């Protein structure tokens, strides 16, 4: 209910803002002209925005997410995600490549997906980056991309609420009115040692499809305890 009210308020604010002032310009970063080493290290997931809920709904299942980027070469980035879902921790890896003549990152196993980088000044944050995931329509007759979402990451675990408000407001001004922010009620996931999940990914909805899981050991954990 609160998310629906917040979304309508953002939409109304964006509508009024466009009447009196243009939307804030967003700066795309061409990855083939960047030093990938500057992105190495830890990044905290802060928010996701999209024109529609279906592209970002799966993020609602997580309490917090922290990513670690490693530049294994001048043209390769390996991203490790530690995701907290309830009392469980999930770990997953993605490998991205820079290819000549392209301004985006190419994700292994998803050649149809474009992965674009945008300046964190979109959120008025110098220690942030915005990561866009974009996939073409599933059918030639479709007019909309099958996936279009923007993910905000920060170098800092704790950020000013005004930064998030700026990101959501400016996103809504550009028609990205669906949004997700995480609760951060539990400790950040840093290890996966008590719960192992096997999953596959539905490449159309991009949602997790769990088909087997087991616990080597389950321990009761307080909300402030890390995985």
PDB file of C-alpha atoms in Angstrom:
ATOM      1  CA  UNK A   1       0.000   0.000   0.000  1.00  0.00           C
ATOM      2  CA  UNK A   2       2.760   2.446   0.968  1.00  0.00           C
ATOM      3  CA  UNK A   3       4.703   1.649  -2.214  1.00  0.00           C
ATOM      4  CA  UNK A   4       1.607   2.327  -4.327  1.00  0.00           C
ATOM      5  CA  UNK A   5       1.013   5.684  -2.628  1.00  0.00           C
ATOM      6  CA  UNK A   6       4.704   6.588  -3.007  1.00  0.00           C
ATOM      7  CA  UNK A   7       4.611   5.668  -6.696  1.00  0.00           C
ATOM      8  CA  UNK A   8       1.568   7.862  -7.341  1.00  0.00           C
ATOM      9  CA  UNK A   9       3.182  10.751  -5.496  1.00  0.00           C
ATOM     10  CA  UNK A  10       6.323  10.393  -7.600  1.00  0.00           C
ATOM     11  CA  UNK A  11       4.261  10.242 -10.779  1.00  0.00           C
ATOM     12  CA  UNK A  12       2.330  13.375  -9.801  1.00  0.00           C
ATOM     13  CA  UNK A  13       5.540  15.185  -8.837  1.00  0.00           C
ATOM     14  CA  UNK A  14       7.138  14.210 -12.150  1.00  0.00           C
ATOM     15  CA  UNK A  15       4.080  15.431 -14.054  1.00  0.00           C
ATOM     16  CA  UNK A  16       4.157  18.806 -12.303  1.00  0.00           C
ATOM     17  CA  UNK A  17       7.938  19.054 -12.650  1.00  0.00           C
ATOM     18  CA  UNK A  18       7.821  18.526 -16.408  1.00  0.00           C
ATOM     19  CA  UNK A  19       5.368  21.405 -16.695  1.00  0.00           C
ATOM     20  CA  UNK A  20       7.652  23.914 -14.982  1.00  0.00           C
ATOM     21  CA  UNK A  21      11.128  22.436 -15.512  1.00  0.00           C
ATOM     22  CA  UNK A  22      12.747  19.862 -17.810  1.00  0.00           C
ATOM     23  CA  UNK A  23      13.971  16.537 -16.478  1.00  0.00           C
ATOM     24  CA  UNK A  24      17.548  16.365 -15.241  1.00  0.00           C
ATOM     25  CA  UNK A  25      20.011  15.239 -17.898  1.00  0.00           C
ATOM     26  CA  UNK A  26      21.501  11.784 -17.350  1.00  0.00           C
ATOM     27  CA  UNK A  27      25.064  11.006 -18.404  1.00  0.00           C
ATOM     28  CA  UNK A  28      25.756   7.626 -19.994  1.00  0.00           C
ATOM     29  CA  UNK A  29      29.292   6.283 -19.567  1.00  0.00           C
ATOM     30  CA  UNK A  30      30.781   4.492 -22.576  1.00  0.00           C
ATOM     31  CA  UNK A  31      32.509   1.451 -21.081  1.00  0.00           C
ATOM     32  CA  UNK A  32      35.026   1.151 -23.920  1.00  0.00           C
ATOM     33  CA  UNK A  33      36.550   4.467 -22.838  1.00  0.00           C
ATOM     34  CA  UNK A  34      36.619   3.760 -19.082  1.00  0.00           C
ATOM     35  CA  UNK A  35      39.268   2.335 -16.777  1.00  0.00           C
ATOM     36  CA  UNK A  36      37.471  -0.732 -15.427  1.00  0.00           C
ATOM     37  CA  UNK A  37      39.733  -0.856 -12.386  1.00  0.00           C
ATOM     38  CA  UNK A  38      37.951   2.175 -10.912  1.00  0.00           C
ATOM     39  CA  UNK A  39      34.822   0.034 -10.521  1.00  0.00           C
ATOM     40  CA  UNK A  40      36.564  -2.787  -8.646  1.00  0.00           C
ATOM     41  CA  UNK A  41      35.567  -3.378  -5.053  1.00  0.00           C
ATOM     42  CA  UNK A  42      32.354  -3.417  -3.065  1.00  0.00           C
ATOM     43  CA  UNK A  43      29.032  -1.868  -4.114  1.00  0.00           C
ATOM     44  CA  UNK A  44      25.782  -1.731  -2.121  1.00  0.00           C
ATOM     45  CA  UNK A  45      22.489  -2.070  -3.967  1.00  0.00           C
ATOM     46  CA  UNK A  46      20.178   0.838  -3.102  1.00  0.00           C
ATOM     47  CA  UNK A  47      17.236   0.976  -5.490  1.00  0.00           C
ATOM     48  CA  UNK A  48      15.779  -0.218  -8.775  1.00  0.00           C
ATOM     49  CA  UNK A  49      13.522   1.735 -11.131  1.00  0.00           C
ATOM     50  CA  UNK A  50      11.707   0.803 -14.312  1.00  0.00           C
ATOM     51  CA  UNK A  51       8.736   1.838 -16.443  1.00  0.00           C
ATOM     52  CA  UNK A  52       6.880  -1.238 -15.102  1.00  0.00           C
ATOM     53  CA  UNK A  53       6.786  -3.352 -11.954  1.00  0.00           C
ATOM     54  CA  UNK A  54       7.389  -6.668 -13.723  1.00  0.00           C
ATOM     55  CA  UNK A  55      11.029  -5.760 -14.464  1.00  0.00           C
ATOM     56  CA  UNK A  56      11.986  -5.160 -10.838  1.00  0.00           C
ATOM     57  CA  UNK A  57       9.540  -7.162  -8.707  1.00  0.00           C
ATOM     58  CA  UNK A  58      12.055  -9.912  -7.891  1.00  0.00           C
ATOM     59  CA  UNK A  59      14.192  -7.461  -5.921  1.00  0.00           C
ATOM     60  CA  UNK A  60      11.380  -7.206  -3.362  1.00  0.00           C
ATOM     61  CA  UNK A  61      12.271 -10.656  -2.001  1.00  0.00           C
ATOM     62  CA  UNK A  62      15.658  -9.428  -0.738  1.00  0.00           C
ATOM     63  CA  UNK A  63      16.449  -7.546   2.459  1.00  0.00           C
ATOM     64  CA  UNK A  64      19.826  -6.323   1.211  1.00  0.00           C
ATOM     65  CA  UNK A  65      22.320  -6.992  -1.576  1.00  0.00           C
ATOM     66  CA  UNK A  66      26.033  -6.273  -1.756  1.00  0.00           C
ATOM     67  CA  UNK A  67      28.142  -6.801  -4.874  1.00  0.00           C
ATOM     68  CA  UNK A  68      31.887  -7.167  -5.308  1.00  0.00           C
ATOM     69  CA  UNK A  69      33.442  -6.320  -8.670  1.00  0.00           C
ATOM     70  CA  UNK A  70      36.784  -7.745  -9.770  1.00  0.00           C
ATOM     71  CA  UNK A  71      38.548  -6.651 -12.941  1.00  0.00           C
ATOM     72  CA  UNK A  72      40.218  -9.883 -14.018  1.00  0.00           C
ATOM     73  CA  UNK A  73      41.552  -8.213 -17.180  1.00  0.00           C
ATOM     74  CA  UNK A  74      41.304  -4.924 -19.065  1.00  0.00           C
ATOM     75  CA  UNK A  75      38.159  -6.188 -20.774  1.00  0.00           C
ATOM     76  CA  UNK A  76      36.529  -8.441 -18.164  1.00  0.00           C
ATOM     77  CA  UNK A  77      34.596  -7.757 -14.963  1.00  0.00           C
ATOM     78  CA  UNK A  78      33.427 -10.495 -12.592  1.00  0.00           C
ATOM     79  CA  UNK A  79      30.596  -9.482 -10.281  1.00  0.00           C
ATOM     80  CA  UNK A  80      29.793 -11.510  -7.167  1.00  0.00           C
ATOM     81  CA  UNK A  81      26.456 -10.833  -5.523  1.00  0.00           C
ATOM     82  CA  UNK A  82      25.692 -11.714  -1.901  1.00  0.00           C
ATOM     83  CA  UNK A  83      21.946 -11.424  -1.389  1.00  0.00           C
ATOM     84  CA  UNK A  84      20.076 -11.625   1.907  1.00  0.00           C
ATOM     85  CA  UNK A  85      16.616 -13.214   1.644  1.00  0.00           C
ATOM     86  CA  UNK A  86      15.040 -13.697   5.063  1.00  0.00           C
ATOM     87  CA  UNK A  87      17.551 -15.596   7.201  1.00  0.00           C
ATOM     88  CA  UNK A  88      19.235 -17.104   4.159  1.00  0.00           C
ATOM     89  CA  UNK A  89      22.115 -15.928   2.009  1.00  0.00           C
ATOM     90  CA  UNK A  90      22.387 -16.480  -1.729  1.00  0.00           C
ATOM     91  CA  UNK A  91      25.556 -16.048  -3.738  1.00  0.00           C
ATOM     92  CA  UNK A  92      25.748 -15.647  -7.493  1.00  0.00           C
ATOM     93  CA  UNK A  93      28.391 -14.658 -10.044  1.00  0.00           C
ATOM     94  CA  UNK A  94      28.127 -12.770 -13.329  1.00  0.00           C
ATOM     95  CA  UNK A  95      30.892 -12.188 -15.897  1.00  0.00           C
ATOM     96  CA  UNK A  96      30.861  -9.125 -18.153  1.00  0.00           C
ATOM     97  CA  UNK A  97      33.076  -8.339 -21.144  1.00  0.00           C
ATOM     98  CA  UNK A  98      33.975  -5.180 -23.026  1.00  0.00           C
ATOM     99  CA  UNK A  99      33.951  -5.708 -26.786  1.00  0.00           C
ATOM    100  CA  UNK A 100      35.484  -3.420 -29.432  1.00  0.00           C
ATOM    101  CA  UNK A 101      33.062  -0.960 -30.954  1.00  0.00           C
ATOM    102  CA  UNK A 102      30.440  -1.373 -28.212  1.00  0.00           C
ATOM    103  CA  UNK A 103      29.613   1.116 -25.464  1.00  0.00           C
ATOM    104  CA  UNK A 104      28.003  -1.492 -23.202  1.00  0.00           C
ATOM    105  CA  UNK A 105      29.039  -4.578 -21.232  1.00  0.00           C
ATOM    106  CA  UNK A 106      28.264  -8.028 -22.640  1.00  0.00           C
ATOM    107  CA  UNK A 107      26.982 -10.539 -20.087  1.00  0.00           C
ATOM    108  CA  UNK A 108      28.086 -14.151 -20.523  1.00  0.00           C
ATOM    109  CA  UNK A 109      25.072 -16.319 -21.318  1.00  0.00           C
ATOM    110  CA  UNK A 110      22.885 -13.320 -22.194  1.00  0.00           C
ATOM    111  CA  UNK A 111      24.232 -11.935 -25.489  1.00  0.00           C
ATOM    112  CA  UNK A 112      20.892 -10.262 -26.232  1.00  0.00           C
ATOM    113  CA  UNK A 113      21.110  -8.065 -23.129  1.00  0.00           C
ATOM    114  CA  UNK A 114      22.670  -4.616 -23.165  1.00  0.00           C
ATOM    115  CA  UNK A 115      24.288  -3.526 -19.900  1.00  0.00           C
ATOM    116  CA  UNK A 116      24.850   0.224 -19.765  1.00  0.00           C
ATOM    117  CA  UNK A 117      26.532   2.417 -17.161  1.00  0.00           C
ATOM    118  CA  UNK A 118      25.239   5.833 -16.106  1.00  0.00           C
ATOM    119  CA  UNK A 119      26.838   8.462 -13.908  1.00  0.00           C
ATOM    120  CA  UNK A 120      25.831   8.434 -10.254  1.00  0.00           C
ATOM    121  CA  UNK A 121      25.169  12.168 -10.514  1.00  0.00           C
ATOM    122  CA  UNK A 122      21.707  11.061 -11.651  1.00  0.00           C
ATOM    123  CA  UNK A 123      21.214  10.616  -7.884  1.00  0.00           C
ATOM    124  CA  UNK A 124      23.511  13.562  -7.082  1.00  0.00           C
ATOM    125  CA  UNK A 125      25.993  10.998  -5.737  1.00  0.00           C
ATOM    126  CA  UNK A 126      29.667  10.930  -6.726  1.00  0.00           C
ATOM    127  CA  UNK A 127      30.204   7.535  -5.078  1.00  0.00           C
ATOM    128  CA  UNK A 128      27.341   5.903  -6.974  1.00  0.00           C
ATOM    129  CA  UNK A 129      26.789   4.227 -10.316  1.00  0.00           C
ATOM    130  CA  UNK A 130      23.588   3.406 -12.185  1.00  0.00           C
ATOM    131  CA  UNK A 131      23.507   0.121 -14.084  1.00  0.00           C
ATOM    132  CA  UNK A 132      20.917  -0.340 -16.839  1.00  0.00           C
ATOM    133  CA  UNK A 133      19.807  -3.776 -18.067  1.00  0.00           C
ATOM    134  CA  UNK A 134      18.017  -3.698 -21.404  1.00  0.00           C
ATOM    135  CA  UNK A 135      16.652  -6.498 -23.598  1.00  0.00           C
ATOM    136  CA  UNK A 136      14.851  -6.169 -26.952  1.00  0.00           C
ATOM    137  CA  UNK A 137      11.186  -7.077 -27.513  1.00  0.00           C
ATOM    138  CA  UNK A 138      10.450 -10.802 -27.489  1.00  0.00           C
ATOM    139  CA  UNK A 139       8.474 -10.488 -30.722  1.00  0.00           C
ATOM    140  CA  UNK A 140       8.941  -8.264 -33.742  1.00  0.00           C
ATOM    141  CA  UNK A 141       5.394  -7.028 -33.259  1.00  0.00           C
ATOM    142  CA  UNK A 142       6.058  -5.912 -29.675  1.00  0.00           C
ATOM    143  CA  UNK A 143       6.600  -2.193 -29.214  1.00  0.00           C
ATOM    144  CA  UNK A 144       8.275  -2.338 -25.790  1.00  0.00           C
ATOM    145  CA  UNK A 145      11.605  -3.775 -24.701  1.00  0.00           C
ATOM    146  CA  UNK A 146      11.184  -7.060 -22.832  1.00  0.00           C
ATOM    147  CA  UNK A 147      13.416  -5.724 -20.032  1.00  0.00           C
ATOM    148  CA  UNK A 148      14.358  -2.194 -19.049  1.00  0.00           C
ATOM    149  CA  UNK A 149      15.516  -1.411 -15.534  1.00  0.00           C
ATOM    150  CA  UNK A 150      18.016   0.861 -13.810  1.00  0.00           C
ATOM    151  CA  UNK A 151      19.851  -0.247 -10.670  1.00  0.00           C
ATOM    152  CA  UNK A 152      21.468   2.222  -8.274  1.00  0.00           C
ATOM    153  CA  UNK A 153      24.650   1.148  -6.455  1.00  0.00           C
ATOM    154  CA  UNK A 154      26.646   3.051  -3.849  1.00  0.00           C
ATOM    155  CA  UNK A 155      30.143   2.620  -2.455  1.00  0.00           C
ATOM    156  CA  UNK A 156      28.703   3.459   0.957  1.00  0.00           C
ATOM    157  CA  UNK A 157      26.559   1.089   3.011  1.00  0.00           C
ATOM    158  CA  UNK A 158      24.629   3.958   4.574  1.00  0.00           C
ATOM    159  CA  UNK A 159      23.466   6.801   2.349  1.00  0.00           C
ATOM    160  CA  UNK A 160      21.536  10.013   2.824  1.00  0.00           C
ATOM    161  CA  UNK A 161      17.804   9.561   2.289  1.00  0.00           C
ATOM    162  CA  UNK A 162      17.863  12.708   0.160  1.00  0.00           C
ATOM    163  CA  UNK A 163      20.083  10.898  -2.342  1.00  0.00           C
ATOM    164  CA  UNK A 164      17.499   8.145  -2.757  1.00  0.00           C
ATOM    165  CA  UNK A 165      14.709  10.706  -3.038  1.00  0.00           C
ATOM    166  CA  UNK A 166      16.637  12.525  -5.766  1.00  0.00           C
ATOM    167  CA  UNK A 167      17.172   9.304  -7.699  1.00  0.00           C
ATOM    168  CA  UNK A 168      13.522   8.241  -7.474  1.00  0.00           C
ATOM    169  CA  UNK A 169      12.228  11.723  -8.297  1.00  0.00           C
ATOM    170  CA  UNK A 170      14.472  12.211 -11.331  1.00  0.00           C
ATOM    171  CA  UNK A 171      13.720   8.674 -12.500  1.00  0.00           C
ATOM    172  CA  UNK A 172       9.978   9.315 -12.298  1.00  0.00           C
ATOM    173  CA  UNK A 173      10.486  12.483 -14.312  1.00  0.00           C
ATOM    174  CA  UNK A 174      11.843  10.249 -17.087  1.00  0.00           C
ATOM    175  CA  UNK A 175       8.898   7.845 -16.924  1.00  0.00           C
ATOM    176  CA  UNK A 176      10.532   5.325 -14.567  1.00  0.00           C
ATOM    177  CA  UNK A 177       7.731   5.353 -12.002  1.00  0.00           C
ATOM    178  CA  UNK A 178       8.012   1.753 -10.730  1.00  0.00           C
ATOM    179  CA  UNK A 179      10.597   1.465  -7.972  1.00  0.00           C
ATOM    180  CA  UNK A 180      11.964  -0.846  -5.296  1.00  0.00           C
ATOM    181  CA  UNK A 181      14.096   0.029  -2.282  1.00  0.00           C
ATOM    182  CA  UNK A 182      15.260  -2.664   0.136  1.00  0.00           C
ATOM    183  CA  UNK A 183      14.367  -2.882   3.829  1.00  0.00           C
ATOM    184  CA  UNK A 184      17.885  -3.371   5.260  1.00  0.00           C
ATOM    185  CA  UNK A 185      16.510  -4.901   8.443  1.00  0.00           C
ATOM    186  CA  UNK A 186      19.078  -7.708   8.609  1.00  0.00           C
ATOM    187  CA  UNK A 187      22.857  -7.940   8.449  1.00  0.00           C
ATOM    188  CA  UNK A 188      24.601  -7.757   5.090  1.00  0.00           C
ATOM    189  CA  UNK A 189      25.454 -11.040   3.407  1.00  0.00           C
ATOM    190  CA  UNK A 190      29.184 -11.633   3.224  1.00  0.00           C
ATOM    191  CA  UNK A 191      29.390 -15.427   3.189  1.00  0.00           C
ATOM    192  CA  UNK A 192      27.254 -18.343   2.106  1.00  0.00           C
ATOM    193  CA  UNK A 193      27.984 -21.244   4.423  1.00  0.00           C
ATOM    194  CA  UNK A 194      24.732 -22.458   5.933  1.00  0.00           C
ATOM    195  CA  UNK A 195      22.354 -22.465   3.003  1.00  0.00           C
ATOM    196  CA  UNK A 196      22.945 -23.501  -0.586  1.00  0.00           C
ATOM    197  CA  UNK A 197      20.401 -22.801  -3.298  1.00  0.00           C
ATOM    198  CA  UNK A 198      20.399 -24.242  -6.779  1.00  0.00           C
ATOM    199  CA  UNK A 199      18.367 -22.244  -9.245  1.00  0.00           C
ATOM    200  CA  UNK A 200      17.855 -21.524 -12.873  1.00  0.00           C
ATOM    201  CA  UNK A 201      16.809 -18.238 -14.411  1.00  0.00           C
ATOM    202  CA  UNK A 202      13.791 -17.725 -16.596  1.00  0.00           C
ATOM    203  CA  UNK A 203      15.342 -15.670 -19.384  1.00  0.00           C
ATOM    204  CA  UNK A 204      12.059 -14.006 -20.300  1.00  0.00           C
ATOM    205  CA  UNK A 205      10.797 -12.778 -16.926  1.00  0.00           C
ATOM    206  CA  UNK A 206      14.307 -12.765 -15.407  1.00  0.00           C
ATOM    207  CA  UNK A 207      12.860 -14.077 -12.176  1.00  0.00           C
ATOM    208  CA  UNK A 208      14.434 -16.718  -9.993  1.00  0.00           C
ATOM    209  CA  UNK A 209      12.973 -20.192 -10.373  1.00  0.00           C
ATOM    210  CA  UNK A 210      14.028 -22.370  -7.474  1.00  0.00           C
ATOM    211  CA  UNK A 211      14.030 -26.090  -8.106  1.00  0.00           C
ATOM    212  CA  UNK A 212      16.148 -27.559  -5.316  1.00  0.00           C
ATOM    213  CA  UNK A 213      17.487 -26.328  -2.008  1.00  0.00           C
ATOM    214  CA  UNK A 214      19.010 -27.821   1.064  1.00  0.00           C
ATOM    215  CA  UNK A 215      20.458 -26.624   4.338  1.00  0.00           C
ATOM    216  CA  UNK A 216      23.727 -28.017   5.595  1.00  0.00           C
ATOM    217  CA  UNK A 217      23.044 -26.319   8.897  1.00  0.00           C
ATOM    218  CA  UNK A 218      20.349 -23.859   9.919  1.00  0.00           C
ATOM    219  CA  UNK A 219      20.986 -21.454  12.730  1.00  0.00           C
ATOM    220  CA  UNK A 220      18.639 -18.967  14.332  1.00  0.00           C
ATOM    221  CA  UNK A 221      19.845 -15.451  13.668  1.00  0.00           C
ATOM    222  CA  UNK A 222      18.819 -12.095  14.982  1.00  0.00           C
ATOM    223  CA  UNK A 223      17.900  -9.301  12.605  1.00  0.00           C
ATOM    224  CA  UNK A 224      21.253  -7.605  13.190  1.00  0.00           C
ATOM    225  CA  UNK A 225      23.398 -10.674  12.501  1.00  0.00           C
ATOM    226  CA  UNK A 226      25.244 -10.993   9.199  1.00  0.00           C
ATOM    227  CA  UNK A 227      25.219 -14.159   7.167  1.00  0.00           C
TER     228      UNK A 227
END
